[in-house]
Amino acid sequence: MTYATPPRRTLTALTMTTLLAGGLLLGQTAAAPDASAAGGKKVVCEVDKMRQQSHSLRARAARLQRLGATAEARKARAQADALDRRVRACVDADGNAPKPWN
């Protein structure tokens, strides 16, 4: 019985690892969905409406805080913060859109 030399064993292991990793990457890219937002739908940001919702949530949080419901106030503030982040993302996306004359 002959044993494989250490360099041959290392080379075989390295080759098999590379082939497996390449196959996994190829399989993931083939099964990946297209890069489109929300299933191919166009994303529309109504910034004014979102800002109004954020303002009403913050007013609600202040009212809840005065009444002593701190957990509900914290949740309302978190929702308002999330809306503010979405507004900022929409404004940034509009500002970074490619210009038609470039």
Short mmCIF file of C-alpha atoms in Angstrom, two decimals:
data_model
loop_
_atom_site.label_atom_id
_atom_site.label_comp_id
_atom_site.label_asym_id
_atom_site.label_seq_id
_atom_site.Cartn_x
_atom_site.Cartn_y
_atom_site.Cartn_z
CA MET A 1 0.00 0.00 0.00
CA THR A 2 1.48 3.34 -1.04
CA TYR A 3 0.68 6.51 0.76
CA ALA A 4 0.35 9.90 -0.88
CA THR A 5 3.15 12.28 -0.17
CA PRO A 6 2.25 15.34 1.93
CA PRO A 7 2.54 17.85 -0.97
CA ARG A 8 0.31 15.70 -3.15
CA ARG A 9 -2.24 15.38 -0.33
CA THR A 10 -2.17 19.15 0.25
CA LEU A 11 -2.59 19.90 -3.44
CA THR A 12 -5.53 17.51 -3.71
CA ALA A 13 -7.24 19.02 -0.67
CA LEU A 14 -6.67 22.55 -1.97
CA THR A 15 -8.08 21.63 -5.39
CA MET A 16 -11.18 20.02 -3.91
CA THR A 17 -11.79 22.99 -1.61
CA THR A 18 -11.51 25.39 -4.53
CA LEU A 19 -13.92 23.35 -6.64
CA LEU A 20 -16.47 23.13 -3.84
CA ALA A 21 -16.28 26.84 -3.08
CA GLY A 22 -16.62 27.72 -6.76
CA GLY A 23 -19.63 25.44 -7.11
CA LEU A 24 -21.30 27.00 -4.10
CA LEU A 25 -20.73 30.52 -5.41
CA LEU A 26 -21.98 29.58 -8.86
CA GLY A 27 -25.10 28.01 -7.37
CA GLN A 28 -25.84 31.06 -5.25
CA THR A 29 -25.51 33.49 -8.13
CA ALA A 30 -27.72 31.35 -10.35
CA ALA A 31 -30.44 31.14 -7.71
CA ALA A 32 -30.22 34.79 -6.62
CA PRO A 33 -33.20 37.02 -7.45
CA ASP A 34 -32.84 40.02 -9.70
CA ALA A 35 -31.83 43.29 -8.08
CA SER A 36 -35.21 44.99 -8.10
CA ALA A 37 -37.05 46.65 -5.27
CA ALA A 38 -40.09 44.92 -3.75
CA GLY A 39 -40.59 42.30 -6.43
CA GLY A 40 -40.06 44.55 -9.44
CA LYS A 41 -42.33 47.35 -8.27
CA LYS A 42 -41.24 50.94 -8.54
CA VAL A 43 -40.47 52.53 -5.18
CA VAL A 44 -42.28 55.82 -4.61
CA CYS A 45 -41.41 57.98 -1.63
CA GLU A 46 -44.01 60.46 -0.44
CA VAL A 47 -41.64 62.54 1.66
CA ASP A 48 -44.20 65.10 2.87
CA LYS A 49 -46.64 62.40 3.98
CA MET A 50 -43.88 60.44 5.71
CA ARG A 51 -42.67 63.56 7.55
CA GLN A 52 -46.23 64.28 8.67
CA GLN A 53 -46.56 60.71 9.99
CA SER A 54 -43.26 61.06 11.81
CA HIS A 55 -44.39 64.32 13.40
CA SER A 56 -47.70 62.78 14.55
CA LEU A 57 -45.85 59.78 15.99
CA ARG A 58 -43.53 62.08 17.94
CA ALA A 59 -46.52 64.05 19.27
CA ARG A 60 -48.14 60.77 20.29
CA ALA A 61 -44.92 59.68 22.01
CA ALA A 62 -44.80 62.96 23.96
CA ARG A 63 -48.43 62.54 25.01
CA LEU A 64 -47.81 58.94 26.10
CA GLN A 65 -44.70 60.01 28.01
CA ARG A 66 -46.74 62.63 29.93
CA LEU A 67 -49.29 59.94 30.79
CA GLY A 68 -46.55 57.68 32.12
CA ALA A 69 -46.61 54.99 29.40
CA THR A 70 -42.88 54.98 28.74
CA ALA A 71 -42.72 51.68 26.84
CA GLU A 72 -45.38 52.77 24.36
CA ALA A 73 -43.73 56.18 24.02
CA ARG A 74 -40.39 54.53 23.29
CA LYS A 75 -42.04 52.36 20.61
CA ALA A 76 -43.69 55.39 18.97
CA ARG A 77 -40.36 57.24 18.98
CA ALA A 78 -38.64 54.24 17.39
CA GLN A 79 -41.26 54.18 14.63
CA ALA A 80 -40.77 57.91 14.05
CA ASP A 81 -37.00 57.42 13.88
CA ALA A 82 -37.47 54.63 11.32
CA LEU A 83 -39.65 56.91 9.21
CA ASP A 84 -37.05 59.68 9.44
CA ARG A 85 -34.34 57.26 8.25
CA ARG A 86 -36.52 56.24 5.29
CA VAL A 87 -37.13 59.90 4.42
CA ARG A 88 -33.38 60.56 4.57
CA ALA A 89 -32.72 57.54 2.34
CA CYS A 90 -35.31 58.73 -0.19
CA VAL A 91 -33.87 62.23 -0.28
CA ASP A 92 -30.33 60.86 -0.64
CA ALA A 93 -31.43 58.53 -3.44
CA ASP A 94 -33.04 61.42 -5.30
CA GLY A 95 -29.93 63.54 -4.82
CA ASN A 96 -27.63 60.79 -6.12
CA ALA A 97 -29.69 59.96 -9.20
CA PRO A 98 -27.77 60.22 -12.46
CA LYS A 99 -28.42 63.38 -14.40
CA PRO A 100 -29.73 62.94 -17.97
CA TRP A 101 -27.09 65.25 -19.42
CA ASN A 102 -24.13 63.34 -17.91
#
